[in-house]
Every structure is written in structure tokens, then in C-alpha cells.
CSV table of C-alpha atoms and ligand atoms in Angstrom, one decimal:
chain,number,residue,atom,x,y,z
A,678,UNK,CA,30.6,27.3,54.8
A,679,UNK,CA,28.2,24.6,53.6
A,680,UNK,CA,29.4,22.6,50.3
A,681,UNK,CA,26.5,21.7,47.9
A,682,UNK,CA,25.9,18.1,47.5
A,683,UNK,CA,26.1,16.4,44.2
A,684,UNK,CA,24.8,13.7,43.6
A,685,UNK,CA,26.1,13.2,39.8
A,686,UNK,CA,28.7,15.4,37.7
A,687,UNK,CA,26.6,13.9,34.7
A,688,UNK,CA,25.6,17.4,32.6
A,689,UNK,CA,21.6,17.7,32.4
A,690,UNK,CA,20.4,16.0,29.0
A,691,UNK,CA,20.1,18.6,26.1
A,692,UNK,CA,16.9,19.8,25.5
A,693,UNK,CA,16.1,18.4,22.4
A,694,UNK,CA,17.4,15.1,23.7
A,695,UNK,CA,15.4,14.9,26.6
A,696,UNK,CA,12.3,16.1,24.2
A,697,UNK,CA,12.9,12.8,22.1
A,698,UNK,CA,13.1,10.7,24.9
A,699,UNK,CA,10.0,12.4,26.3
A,700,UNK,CA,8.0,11.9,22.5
A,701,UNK,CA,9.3,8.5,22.9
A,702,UNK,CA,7.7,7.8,26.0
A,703,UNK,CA,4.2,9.2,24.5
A,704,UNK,CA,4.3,7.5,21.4
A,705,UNK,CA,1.9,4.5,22.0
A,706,UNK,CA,-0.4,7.0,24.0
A,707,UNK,CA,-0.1,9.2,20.6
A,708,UNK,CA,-1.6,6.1,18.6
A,709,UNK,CA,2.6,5.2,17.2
A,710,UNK,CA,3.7,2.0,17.7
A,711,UNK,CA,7.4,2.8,16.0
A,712,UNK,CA,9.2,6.2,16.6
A,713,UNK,CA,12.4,7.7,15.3
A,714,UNK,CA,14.0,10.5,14.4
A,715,UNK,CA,16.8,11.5,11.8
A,716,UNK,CA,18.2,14.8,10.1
A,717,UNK,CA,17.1,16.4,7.6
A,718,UNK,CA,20.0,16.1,5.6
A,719,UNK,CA,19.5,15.4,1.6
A,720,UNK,CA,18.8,11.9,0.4
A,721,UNK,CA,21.8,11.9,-1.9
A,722,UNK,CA,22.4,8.5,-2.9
A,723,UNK,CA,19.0,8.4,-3.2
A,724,UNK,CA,18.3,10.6,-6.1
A,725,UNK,CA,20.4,8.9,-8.7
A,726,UNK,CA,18.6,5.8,-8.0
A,727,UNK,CA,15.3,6.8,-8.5
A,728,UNK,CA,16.2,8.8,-11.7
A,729,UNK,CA,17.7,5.2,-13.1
A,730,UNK,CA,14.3,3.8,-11.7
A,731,UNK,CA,12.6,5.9,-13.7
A,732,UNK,CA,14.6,5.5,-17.2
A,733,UNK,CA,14.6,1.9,-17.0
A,734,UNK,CA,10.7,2.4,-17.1
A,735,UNK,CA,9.9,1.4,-13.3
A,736,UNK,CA,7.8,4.0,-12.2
A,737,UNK,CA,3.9,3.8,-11.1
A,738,UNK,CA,3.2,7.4,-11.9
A,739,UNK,CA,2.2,8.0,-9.0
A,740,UNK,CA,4.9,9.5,-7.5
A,741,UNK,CA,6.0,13.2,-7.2
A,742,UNK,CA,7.9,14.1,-10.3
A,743,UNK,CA,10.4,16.2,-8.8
A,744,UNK,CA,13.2,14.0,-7.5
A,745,UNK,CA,15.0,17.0,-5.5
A,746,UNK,CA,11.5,16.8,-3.7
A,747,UNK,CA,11.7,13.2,-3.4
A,748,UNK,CA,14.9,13.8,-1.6
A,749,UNK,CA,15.5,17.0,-0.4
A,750,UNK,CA,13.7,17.3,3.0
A,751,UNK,CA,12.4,21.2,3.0
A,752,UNK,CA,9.6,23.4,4.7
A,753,UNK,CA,7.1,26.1,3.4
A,754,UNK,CA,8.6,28.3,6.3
A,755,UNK,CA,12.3,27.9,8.3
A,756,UNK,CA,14.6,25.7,8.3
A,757,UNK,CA,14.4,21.6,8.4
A,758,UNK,CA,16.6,20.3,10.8
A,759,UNK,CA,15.4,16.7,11.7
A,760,UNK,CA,12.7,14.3,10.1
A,761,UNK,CA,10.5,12.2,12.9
A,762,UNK,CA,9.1,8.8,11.3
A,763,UNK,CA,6.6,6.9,12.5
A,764,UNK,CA,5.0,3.5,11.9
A,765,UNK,CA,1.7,2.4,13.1
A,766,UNK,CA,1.4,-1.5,13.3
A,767,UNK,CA,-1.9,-3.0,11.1
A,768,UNK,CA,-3.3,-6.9,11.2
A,769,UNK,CA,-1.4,-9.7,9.0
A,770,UNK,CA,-4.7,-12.0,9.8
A,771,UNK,CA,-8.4,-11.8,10.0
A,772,UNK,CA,-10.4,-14.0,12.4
A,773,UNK,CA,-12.8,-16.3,10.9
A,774,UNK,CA,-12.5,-15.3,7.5
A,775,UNK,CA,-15.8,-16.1,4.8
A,776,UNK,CA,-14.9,-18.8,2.8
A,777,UNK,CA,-14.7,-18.2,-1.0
A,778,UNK,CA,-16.9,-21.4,-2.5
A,779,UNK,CA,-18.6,-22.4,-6.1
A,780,UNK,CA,-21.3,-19.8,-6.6
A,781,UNK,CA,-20.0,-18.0,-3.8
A,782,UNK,CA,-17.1,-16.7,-4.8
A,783,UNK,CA,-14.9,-13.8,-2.9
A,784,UNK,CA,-11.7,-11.1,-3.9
A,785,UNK,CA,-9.8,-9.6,-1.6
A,786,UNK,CA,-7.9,-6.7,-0.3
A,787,UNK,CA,-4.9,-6.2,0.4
A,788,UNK,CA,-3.8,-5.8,4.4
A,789,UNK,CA,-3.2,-2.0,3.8
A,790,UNK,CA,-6.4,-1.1,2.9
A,791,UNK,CA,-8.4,-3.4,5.7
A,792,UNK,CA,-10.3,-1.4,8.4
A,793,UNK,CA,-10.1,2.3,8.4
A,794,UNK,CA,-8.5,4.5,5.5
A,795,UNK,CA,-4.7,4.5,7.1
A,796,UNK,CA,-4.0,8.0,5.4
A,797,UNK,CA,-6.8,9.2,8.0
A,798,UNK,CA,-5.4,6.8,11.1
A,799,UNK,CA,-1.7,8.1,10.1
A,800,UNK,CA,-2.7,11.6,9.7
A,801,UNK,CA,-4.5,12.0,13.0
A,802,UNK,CA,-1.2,10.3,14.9
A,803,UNK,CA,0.7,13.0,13.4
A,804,UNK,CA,-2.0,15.6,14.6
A,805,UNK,CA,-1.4,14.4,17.9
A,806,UNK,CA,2.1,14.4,17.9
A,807,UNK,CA,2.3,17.7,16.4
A,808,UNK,CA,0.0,19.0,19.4
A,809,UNK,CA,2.2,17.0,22.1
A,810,UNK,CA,5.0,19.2,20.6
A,811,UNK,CA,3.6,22.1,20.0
A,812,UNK,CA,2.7,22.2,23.8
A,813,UNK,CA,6.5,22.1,25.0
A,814,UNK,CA,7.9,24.3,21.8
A,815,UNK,CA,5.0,26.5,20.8
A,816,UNK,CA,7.0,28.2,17.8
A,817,UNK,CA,8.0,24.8,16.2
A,818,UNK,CA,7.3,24.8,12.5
A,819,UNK,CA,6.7,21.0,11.7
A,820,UNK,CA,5.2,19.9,8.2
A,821,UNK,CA,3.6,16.4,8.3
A,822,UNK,CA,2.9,13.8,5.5
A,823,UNK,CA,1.1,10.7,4.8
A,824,UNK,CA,2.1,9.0,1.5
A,825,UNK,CA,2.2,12.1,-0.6
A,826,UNK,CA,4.4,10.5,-2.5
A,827,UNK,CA,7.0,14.0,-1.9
A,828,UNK,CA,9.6,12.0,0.3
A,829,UNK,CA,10.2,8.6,0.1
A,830,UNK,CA,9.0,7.3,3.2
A,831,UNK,CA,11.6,3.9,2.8
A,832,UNK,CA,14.2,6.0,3.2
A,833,UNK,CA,13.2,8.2,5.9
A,834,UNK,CA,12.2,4.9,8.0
A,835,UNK,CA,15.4,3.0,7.4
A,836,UNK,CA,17.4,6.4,8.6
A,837,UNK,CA,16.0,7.3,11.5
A,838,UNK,CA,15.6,3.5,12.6
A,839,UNK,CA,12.4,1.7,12.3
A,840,UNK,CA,13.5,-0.9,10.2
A,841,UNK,CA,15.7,-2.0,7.0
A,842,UNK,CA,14.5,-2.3,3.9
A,843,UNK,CA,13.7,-5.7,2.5
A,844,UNK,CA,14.5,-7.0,-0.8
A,845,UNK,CA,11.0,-6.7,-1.4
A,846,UNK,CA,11.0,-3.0,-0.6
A,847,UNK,CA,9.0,-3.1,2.0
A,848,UNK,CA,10.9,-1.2,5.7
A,849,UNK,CA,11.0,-4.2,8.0
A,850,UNK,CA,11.1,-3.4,12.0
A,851,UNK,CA,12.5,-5.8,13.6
A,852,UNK,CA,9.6,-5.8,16.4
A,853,UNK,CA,6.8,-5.1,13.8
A,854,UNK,CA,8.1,-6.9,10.2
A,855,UNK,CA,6.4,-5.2,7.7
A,856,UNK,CA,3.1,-4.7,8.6
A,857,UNK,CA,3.6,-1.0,9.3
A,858,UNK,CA,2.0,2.2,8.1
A,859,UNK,CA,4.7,5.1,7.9
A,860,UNK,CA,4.2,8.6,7.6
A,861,UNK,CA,6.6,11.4,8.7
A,862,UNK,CA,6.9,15.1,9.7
A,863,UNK,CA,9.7,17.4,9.1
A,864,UNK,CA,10.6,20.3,11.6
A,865,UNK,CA,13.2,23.0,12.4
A,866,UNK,CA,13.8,21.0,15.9
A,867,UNK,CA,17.4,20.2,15.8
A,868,UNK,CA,16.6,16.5,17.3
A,869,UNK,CA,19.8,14.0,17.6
A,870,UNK,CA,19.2,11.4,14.9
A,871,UNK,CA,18.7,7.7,16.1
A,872,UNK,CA,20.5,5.1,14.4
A,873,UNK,CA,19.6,2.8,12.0
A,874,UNK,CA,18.6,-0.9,11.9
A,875,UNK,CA,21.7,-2.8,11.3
A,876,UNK,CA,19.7,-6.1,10.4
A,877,UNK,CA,19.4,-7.1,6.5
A,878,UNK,CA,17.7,-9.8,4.5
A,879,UNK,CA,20.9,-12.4,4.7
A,880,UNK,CA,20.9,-14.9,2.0
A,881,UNK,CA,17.1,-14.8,1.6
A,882,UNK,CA,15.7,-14.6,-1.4
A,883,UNK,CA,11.5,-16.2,-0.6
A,884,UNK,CA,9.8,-12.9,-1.4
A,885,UNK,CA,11.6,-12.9,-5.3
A,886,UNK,CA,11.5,-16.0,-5.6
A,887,UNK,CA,7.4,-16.0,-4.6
A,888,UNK,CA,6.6,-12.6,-6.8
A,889,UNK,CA,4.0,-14.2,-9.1
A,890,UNK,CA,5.1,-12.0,-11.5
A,891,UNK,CA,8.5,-11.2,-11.6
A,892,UNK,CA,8.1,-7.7,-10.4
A,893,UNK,CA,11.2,-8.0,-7.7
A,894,UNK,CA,13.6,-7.7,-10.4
A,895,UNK,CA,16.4,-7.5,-8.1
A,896,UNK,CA,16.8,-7.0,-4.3
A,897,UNK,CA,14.6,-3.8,-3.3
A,898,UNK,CA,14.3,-3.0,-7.4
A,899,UNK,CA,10.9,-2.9,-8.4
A,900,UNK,CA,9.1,-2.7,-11.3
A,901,UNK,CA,6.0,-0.9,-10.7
A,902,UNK,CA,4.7,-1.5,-14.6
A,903,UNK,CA,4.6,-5.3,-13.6
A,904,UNK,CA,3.8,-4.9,-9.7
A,905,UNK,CA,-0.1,-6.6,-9.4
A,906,UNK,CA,0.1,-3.9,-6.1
A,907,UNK,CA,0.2,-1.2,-8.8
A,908,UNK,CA,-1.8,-2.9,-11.7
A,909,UNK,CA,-4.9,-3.4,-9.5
A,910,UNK,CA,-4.9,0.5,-8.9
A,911,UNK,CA,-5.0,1.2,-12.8
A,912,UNK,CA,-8.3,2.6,-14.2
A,913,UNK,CA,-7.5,1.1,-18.0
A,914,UNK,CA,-6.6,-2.0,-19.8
A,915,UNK,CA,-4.8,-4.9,-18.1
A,916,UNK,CA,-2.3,-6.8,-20.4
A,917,UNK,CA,-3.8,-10.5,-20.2
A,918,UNK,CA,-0.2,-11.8,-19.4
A,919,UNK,CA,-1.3,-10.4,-16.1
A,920,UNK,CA,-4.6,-11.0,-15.5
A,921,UNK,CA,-3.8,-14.6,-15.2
A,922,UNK,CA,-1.6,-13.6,-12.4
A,923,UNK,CA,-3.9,-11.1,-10.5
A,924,UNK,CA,-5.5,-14.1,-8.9
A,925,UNK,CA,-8.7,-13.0,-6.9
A,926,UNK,CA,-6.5,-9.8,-6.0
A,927,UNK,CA,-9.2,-6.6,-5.9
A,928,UNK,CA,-6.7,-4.0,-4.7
A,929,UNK,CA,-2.9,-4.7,-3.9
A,930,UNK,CA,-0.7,-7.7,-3.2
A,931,UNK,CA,0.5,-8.7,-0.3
A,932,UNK,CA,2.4,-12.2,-1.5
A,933,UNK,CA,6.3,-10.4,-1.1
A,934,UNK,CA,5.5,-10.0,2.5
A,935,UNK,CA,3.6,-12.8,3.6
A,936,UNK,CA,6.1,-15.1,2.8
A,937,UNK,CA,9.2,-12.9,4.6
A,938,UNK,CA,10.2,-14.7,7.3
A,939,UNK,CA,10.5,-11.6,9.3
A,940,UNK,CA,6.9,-11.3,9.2
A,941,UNK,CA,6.5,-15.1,11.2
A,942,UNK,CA,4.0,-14.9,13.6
A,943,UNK,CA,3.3,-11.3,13.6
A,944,UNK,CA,-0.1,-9.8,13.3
A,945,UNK,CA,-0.9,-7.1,15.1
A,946,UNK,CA,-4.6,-6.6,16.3
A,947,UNK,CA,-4.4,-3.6,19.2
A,948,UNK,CA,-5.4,-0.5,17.0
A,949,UNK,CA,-9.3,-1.3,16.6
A,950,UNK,CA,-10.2,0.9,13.9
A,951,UNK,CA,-7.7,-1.1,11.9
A,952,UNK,CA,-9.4,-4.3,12.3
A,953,UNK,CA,-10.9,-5.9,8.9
A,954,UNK,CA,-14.4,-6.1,8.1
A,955,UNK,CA,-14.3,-9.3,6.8
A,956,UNK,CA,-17.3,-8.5,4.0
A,957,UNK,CA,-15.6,-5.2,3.0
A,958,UNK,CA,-11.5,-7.1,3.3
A,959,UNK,CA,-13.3,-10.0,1.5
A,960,UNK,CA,-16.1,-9.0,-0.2
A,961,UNK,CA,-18.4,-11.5,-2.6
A,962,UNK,CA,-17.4,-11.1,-6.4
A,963,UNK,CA,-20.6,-10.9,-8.5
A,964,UNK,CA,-22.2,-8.3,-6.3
A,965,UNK,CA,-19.6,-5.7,-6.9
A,966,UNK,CA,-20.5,-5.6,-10.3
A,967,UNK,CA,-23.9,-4.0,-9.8
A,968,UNK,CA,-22.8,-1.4,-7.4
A,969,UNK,CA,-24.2,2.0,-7.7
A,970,UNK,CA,-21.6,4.9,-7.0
A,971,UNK,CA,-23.6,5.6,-3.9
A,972,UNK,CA,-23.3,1.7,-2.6
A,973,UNK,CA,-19.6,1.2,-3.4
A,974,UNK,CA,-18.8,4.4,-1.3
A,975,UNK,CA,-21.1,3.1,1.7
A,976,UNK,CA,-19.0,-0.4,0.8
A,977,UNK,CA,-15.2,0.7,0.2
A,978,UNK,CA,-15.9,4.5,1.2
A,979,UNK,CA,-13.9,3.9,4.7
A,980,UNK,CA,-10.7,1.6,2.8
A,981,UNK,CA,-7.8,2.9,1.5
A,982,UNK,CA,-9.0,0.7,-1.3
A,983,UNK,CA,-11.4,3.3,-2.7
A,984,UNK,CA,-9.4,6.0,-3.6
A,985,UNK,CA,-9.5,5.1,-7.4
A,986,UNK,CA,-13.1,5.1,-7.3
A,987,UNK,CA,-15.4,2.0,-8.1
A,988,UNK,CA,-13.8,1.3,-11.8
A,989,UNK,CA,-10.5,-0.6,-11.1
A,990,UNK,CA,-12.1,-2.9,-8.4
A,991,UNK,CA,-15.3,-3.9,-10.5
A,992,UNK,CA,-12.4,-4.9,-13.5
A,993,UNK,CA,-10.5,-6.6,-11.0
A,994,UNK,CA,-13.4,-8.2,-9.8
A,995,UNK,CA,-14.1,-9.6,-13.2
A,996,UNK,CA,-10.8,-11.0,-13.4
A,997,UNK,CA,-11.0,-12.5,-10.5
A,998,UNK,CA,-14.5,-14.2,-11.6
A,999,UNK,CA,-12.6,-15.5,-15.0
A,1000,UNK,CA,-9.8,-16.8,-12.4
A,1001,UNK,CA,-11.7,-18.8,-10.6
A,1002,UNK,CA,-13.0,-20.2,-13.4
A,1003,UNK,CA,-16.6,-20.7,-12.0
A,1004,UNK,CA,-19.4,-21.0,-14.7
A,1005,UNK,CA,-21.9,-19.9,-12.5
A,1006,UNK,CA,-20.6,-16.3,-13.2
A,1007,UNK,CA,-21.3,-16.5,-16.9
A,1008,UNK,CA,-24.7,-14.8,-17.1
A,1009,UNK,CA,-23.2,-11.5,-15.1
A,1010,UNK,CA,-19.8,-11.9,-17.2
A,1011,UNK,CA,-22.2,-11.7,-20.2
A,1012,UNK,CA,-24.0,-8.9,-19.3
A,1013,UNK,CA,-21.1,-7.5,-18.7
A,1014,UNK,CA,-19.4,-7.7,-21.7
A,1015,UNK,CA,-22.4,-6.9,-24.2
A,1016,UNK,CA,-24.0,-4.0,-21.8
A,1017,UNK,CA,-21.8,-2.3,-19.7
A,1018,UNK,CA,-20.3,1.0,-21.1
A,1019,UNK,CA,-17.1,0.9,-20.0
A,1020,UNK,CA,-14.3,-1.0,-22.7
A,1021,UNK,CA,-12.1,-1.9,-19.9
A,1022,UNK,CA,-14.9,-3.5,-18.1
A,1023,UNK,CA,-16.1,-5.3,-21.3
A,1024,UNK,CA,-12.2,-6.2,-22.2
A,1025,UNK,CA,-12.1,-7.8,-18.8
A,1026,UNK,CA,-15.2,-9.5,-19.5
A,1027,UNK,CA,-13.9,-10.7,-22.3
A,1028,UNK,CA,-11.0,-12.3,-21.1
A,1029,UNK,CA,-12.7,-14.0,-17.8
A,1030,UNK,CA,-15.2,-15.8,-20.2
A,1031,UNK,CA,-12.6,-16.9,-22.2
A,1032,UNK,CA,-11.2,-18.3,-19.5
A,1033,UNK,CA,-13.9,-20.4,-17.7
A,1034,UNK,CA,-14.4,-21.2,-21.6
A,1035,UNK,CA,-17.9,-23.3,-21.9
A,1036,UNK,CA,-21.0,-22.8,-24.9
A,1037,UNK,CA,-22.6,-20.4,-22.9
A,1038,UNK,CA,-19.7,-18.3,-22.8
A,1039,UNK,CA,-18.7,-18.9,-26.7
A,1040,UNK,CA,-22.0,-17.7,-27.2
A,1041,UNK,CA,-21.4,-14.4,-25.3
A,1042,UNK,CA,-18.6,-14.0,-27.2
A,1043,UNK,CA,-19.8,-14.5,-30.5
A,1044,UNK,CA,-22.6,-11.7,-29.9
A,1045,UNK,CA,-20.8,-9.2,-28.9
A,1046,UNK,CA,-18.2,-9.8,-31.8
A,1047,UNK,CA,-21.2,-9.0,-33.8
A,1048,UNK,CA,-21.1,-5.3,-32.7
A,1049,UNK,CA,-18.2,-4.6,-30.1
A,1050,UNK,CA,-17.1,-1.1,-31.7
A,1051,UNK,CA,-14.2,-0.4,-29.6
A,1052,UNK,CA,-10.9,-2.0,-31.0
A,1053,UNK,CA,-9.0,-2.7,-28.5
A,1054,UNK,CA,-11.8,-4.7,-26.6
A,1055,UNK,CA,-12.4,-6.5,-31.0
A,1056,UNK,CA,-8.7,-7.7,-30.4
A,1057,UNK,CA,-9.5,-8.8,-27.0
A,1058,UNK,CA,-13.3,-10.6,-27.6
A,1059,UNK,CA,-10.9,-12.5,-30.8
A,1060,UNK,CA,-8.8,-14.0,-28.7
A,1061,UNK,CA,-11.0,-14.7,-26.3
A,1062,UNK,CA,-12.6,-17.0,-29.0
A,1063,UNK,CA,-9.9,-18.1,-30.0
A,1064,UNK,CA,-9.6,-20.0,-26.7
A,1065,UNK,CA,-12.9,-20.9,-26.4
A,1066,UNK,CA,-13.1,-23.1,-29.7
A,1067,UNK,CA,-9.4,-24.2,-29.0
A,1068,UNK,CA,-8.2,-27.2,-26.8
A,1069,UNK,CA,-10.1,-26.9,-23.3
A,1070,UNK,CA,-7.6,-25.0,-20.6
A,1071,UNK,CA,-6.1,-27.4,-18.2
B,125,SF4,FE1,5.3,-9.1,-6.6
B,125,SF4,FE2,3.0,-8.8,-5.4
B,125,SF4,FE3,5.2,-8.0,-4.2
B,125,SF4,FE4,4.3,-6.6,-6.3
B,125,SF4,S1,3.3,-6.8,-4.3
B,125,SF4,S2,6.4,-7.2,-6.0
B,125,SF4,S3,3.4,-8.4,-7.5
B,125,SF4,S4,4.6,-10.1,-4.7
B,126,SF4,FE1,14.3,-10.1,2.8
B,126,SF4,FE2,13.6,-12.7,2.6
B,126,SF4,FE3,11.9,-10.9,3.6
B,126,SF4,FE4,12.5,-10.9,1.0
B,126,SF4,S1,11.5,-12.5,2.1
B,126,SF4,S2,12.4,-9.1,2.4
B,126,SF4,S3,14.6,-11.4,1.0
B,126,SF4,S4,13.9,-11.5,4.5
């Protein structure tokens, strides 16, 4: 009788572990540059921190209210057994970049919202690894999401292994750093759960130390309220504490990851839909101001920058004018303040001409004192004056 020959008493790999490894190996074909996988267990620890987060008064308001949402991985239909996360890799650097000069000057966005609308590039990746899936386990139930704000992504990232979180909050791979889009999907796939990043910040403390306005108010607590990320996205009155501090910022801030020294050298340039256009990544100031509805969504339409609509960037745009301190945008701050409709624009106007200070801008000013009806702009066009007849600004 004839033995069998065997080659190898190893047992063949579980099925779900030889799917993984099989996703894995598709990932960068899927459009992911980062894969993992984790359970679905509850984010326990989780859900007490983000209910002290929001009593201390740290929220956006943009997230999802229900915190056993926030932390409780669940489908519409089954049972969630394992999360996948993924993280798609996005440019740190733009090549020749237009120079901001007198006359001529330029805002910008921030990396997240250069090239294509990531919800769209992130949503897609999923699609595809849903239908990758779907081919080898037709009657999987998987549930995708792109910052819906319903789990928090952070957490998902750091379990199933893509990176640590940074002090600065942001999930830091070590092959990536922190220029990394993440989105997840939760299924009733039992997968084995990877492990997580055992690296940390260390002694570092550059992206706290470099917030420009205090908003890291420990390691990886912030404070949304005074994060120029979140204030850029708001559609009503800046406090003029921060205005100062928005800098030519039009949507976000990237300064707590730019100077992490886990993000050294990397900028990542292979997913070309994600490459900037430098005139929409750093657009010229004073045009922005006249933009129709119709032209900013030709303009920003495509970024992640526009989902606010055209109000917050045009205010932020005005800020930026009164930071740069250039009196060449006087006659647009003007008309600004005394014709546009909108008190946030005209409260923003207010505060930039005070700013670049000058007679022509005193003169603004003074006019629209004469019949500015809304109070809280009144409050802000008196101080404005204030600083104009005062000691000049350094
Ligand atoms: Fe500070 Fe900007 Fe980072 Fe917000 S995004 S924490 S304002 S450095
Ligand atoms: Fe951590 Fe330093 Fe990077 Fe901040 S700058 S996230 S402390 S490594």
C-alpha cells in the first residue's frame, strides 16, 4: 500500500485568515495604501472620554450625538464581528507653488481638502473592497463609512494597526505619518484582528508647543472651540482673539502635523486625483470675494473644502486680506463692509481694515458706523476704530 506524501503537517490557514491576507495583497490595486482589520468589540474606554470631552466644552458639533454610536460598532442587519480600516496616503507638498505677493495676495487650503473631494476617493475604495469581498463571500453584510462622524475613525485606526495616535490627534502610520485619509467598513466576517502600532510620540511635544492657538490642550486633547481647523468651517462670527491667528488659513490647519517629526520627508504624490490644483489649494484672495454661487462651485465644487458652501471661505478670505496687512485690499474690504449683506462678512470686514489701519480705511469705518444696524457688527466696526485712531500696529 502506497503512503500519501506530506509535505507539511502545518493545518491549511483558516478561511477568514487566508481572506485577510488575500484583501491584503489587493489593497494597493483597491486604491488603499494602509489596511487592517480589528473586532468589533465596543470602544469602552472610549466613551467616557468623549462624554468628559464634551462637558469640558470641546466639541465641534459636528459629531454624532449618540456616544454609544460613537463607540459601539453595529449593523442595520446581523451581527458585527470585525471592523476593516483603511487609509489612503494624500500629498504633504505642492510643486511649484504661486507665490503670495503685495497686490497679489493668496489663502490656502488645507492638505485634506487639495485635489479631489476625499469623502468621494475614500468612498469609492471602500466600493471596491466591498465588491473584492463580496465576490469570495457573496452573503457578507458589510456597512462602510467615510467621516460620518458615527465611529471614531482614531480609534478604529489605532486598533486595527495603521498607526498611533499623536498628541496632536492625528493616527500616525509609521510608513505614511499623518497624511492619511481613513475610512472603515464594519462586517459580520469574523476576521482575526491585527495588532496595533506599538510606537508613541516619546518626549515630543513640537506639535503643542507649535499650535498657534493653544488648541492641543494636552497630549491628543483637543479643543475643537479654539481649533483654527474647526473655526475656519464655522458659518458665523469669529472671536477676533482668533482671527489674528487664522493667518491666511481658508479652510483647516495643517501646522500640528507639519511640524511632527514623523511626517519628515513624507509626501505622497501616487494617487493622481489627489494631486493639488495649485489655483484652487492656493487660490488669490480678493477674487473670492466676488464669486457667484455658480463660480465658487466650478472653483471649490471638487474640494472637500466646499462642503460649507461659499460663506465661511469668503470670511476667511477677508481675514486673511486684514492679515496680511496689504492696503491694496482696502477698496474690496470697503465694499465689503458697507454693501455686502451678510454681518459676518461685514464683521470680518471690519476687523481686517482695522488691521491694515490707514485713512482710507478709517474712512470706511467711519461710514459704515453711520448706519451699520446689526449690533454685533456696531461692537465690532467700534473697535475697529478704536485701533485705527490708536497707536499704529507694529
Ligand atoms: Fe492647533 Fe491647527 Fe492643530 Fe488645530 S489644526 S490643533 S489650530 S495646530
Ligand atoms: Fe507626537 Fe511630536 Fe508628532 Fe506631536 S509632533 S504628534 S508630540 S511626535
Amino acid at each position: 500500500m502506497n503512503t500519501p506524501e506530506y509535505t507539511s503537517y502545518a493545518p491549511p490557514p483558516p478561511r477568514w485568515e487566508s481572506l485577510k491576507k488575500e484583501i491584503k495583497e489587493a489593497a494597493q490595486t483597491l486604491g488603499i495604501d494602509d489596511i487592517g482589520f480589528t473586532t468589533a468589540e465596543p470602544f469602552l474606554f472610549l466613551k467616557n472620554l468623549l462624554q468628559e470631552h464634551r462637558d469640558k466644552g470641546y466639541d465641534s458639533g459636528f459629531e454624532e450625538p449618540d456616544l454609544d454610536k460613537r463607540t459601539i460598532p453595529a449593523l442595520r442587519e446581523g451581527e458585527a464581528k470585525s471592523i476593516i480600516a483603511i487609509a489612503v496616503a494624500y500629498p504633504s507638498k505642492m510643486d511649484n507653488p504661486p507665490k503670495s505677493e503685495p497686490g497679489e495676495r493668496r489663502g490656502i487650503l488645507a492638505r485634506s481638502a487639495w485635489g479631489r473631494d476625499y469623502h468621494l476617493v475614500l468612498r469609492e475604495a471602500l466600493e471596491r473592497l466591498e465588491a473584492f469581498i463580496r465576490q469570495r463571500v457573496p452573503d457578507a453584510v458589510m456597512e462602510s463609512m467615510v467621516d460620518t462622524g458615527v465611529l471614531v475613525d482614531r480609534a478604529v485606526a489605532e486598533r486595527a494597526g495603521i498607526g498611533f495616535s499623536g498628541k496632536n490627534c492625528a493616527v500616525i502610520s509609521p510608513k505614511w505619518g499623518s497624511w492619511i485619509y481613513l475610512g472603515e467598513m464594519i462586517t459580520n466576517i469574523p476576521f482575526p484582528p491585527d495588532t496595533p502600532v506599538t510606537e508613541g510620540c516619546g518626549t515630543c511635544t513640537k506639535c503643542i508647543d507649535a499650535c498657534p492657538t493653544g488648541a492641543l490642550v494636552g497630549p491628543g486633547e483637543l479643543n475643537a472651540q479654539a481649533c483654527i481647523s474647526y473655526l475656519t468651517q464655522t458659518k458665523g462670527f469669529l472671536d477676533e482673539t482668533y482671527m489674528a491667528k487664522i493667518g491666511n488659513r481658508l479652510y483647516g490647519c495643517d501646522t500640528c502635523q507639519i511640524v511632527c517629526p514623523h511626517n519628515r520627508g513624507k509626501n505622497w504624490n501616487h494617487h493622481e486625483e489627489l494631486l493639488p490644483d495649485p489655483e484652487q489649494a492656493k487660490p488669490l484672495l480678493l477674487p473670492i470675494l466676488d464669486l457667484s454661487n455658480r463660480e465658487f462651485k466650478e472653483k471649490f465644487g471638487s474640494s472637500a473644502a466646499a462642503w460649507r458652501g461659499k460663506k465661511p471661505i469668503q470670511r476667511n478670505a477677508v481675514i486673511a486680506l486684514g492679515n496680511f496687512k496689504d492696503a491694496s485690499a482696502v477698496p474690496k474690504l470697503s465694499e465689503v463692509l458697507l454693501r455686502d449683506p451678510r454681518p459676518e462678512l461685514r464683521g470680518a470686514a471690519a476687523w481686517a481694515l482695522g488691521a491694515i489701519g490707514g485713512e482710507a480705511a478709517l474712512a470706511a469705518v467711519e461710514l459704515a458706523l453711520e448706519s451699520e444696524q446689526d449690533e454685533e457688527v456696531a461692537g465690532r466696526l467700534g473697535r475697529a476704530k478704536s485701533r485705527l485712531a490708536g497707536p499704529i500696529d507694529p
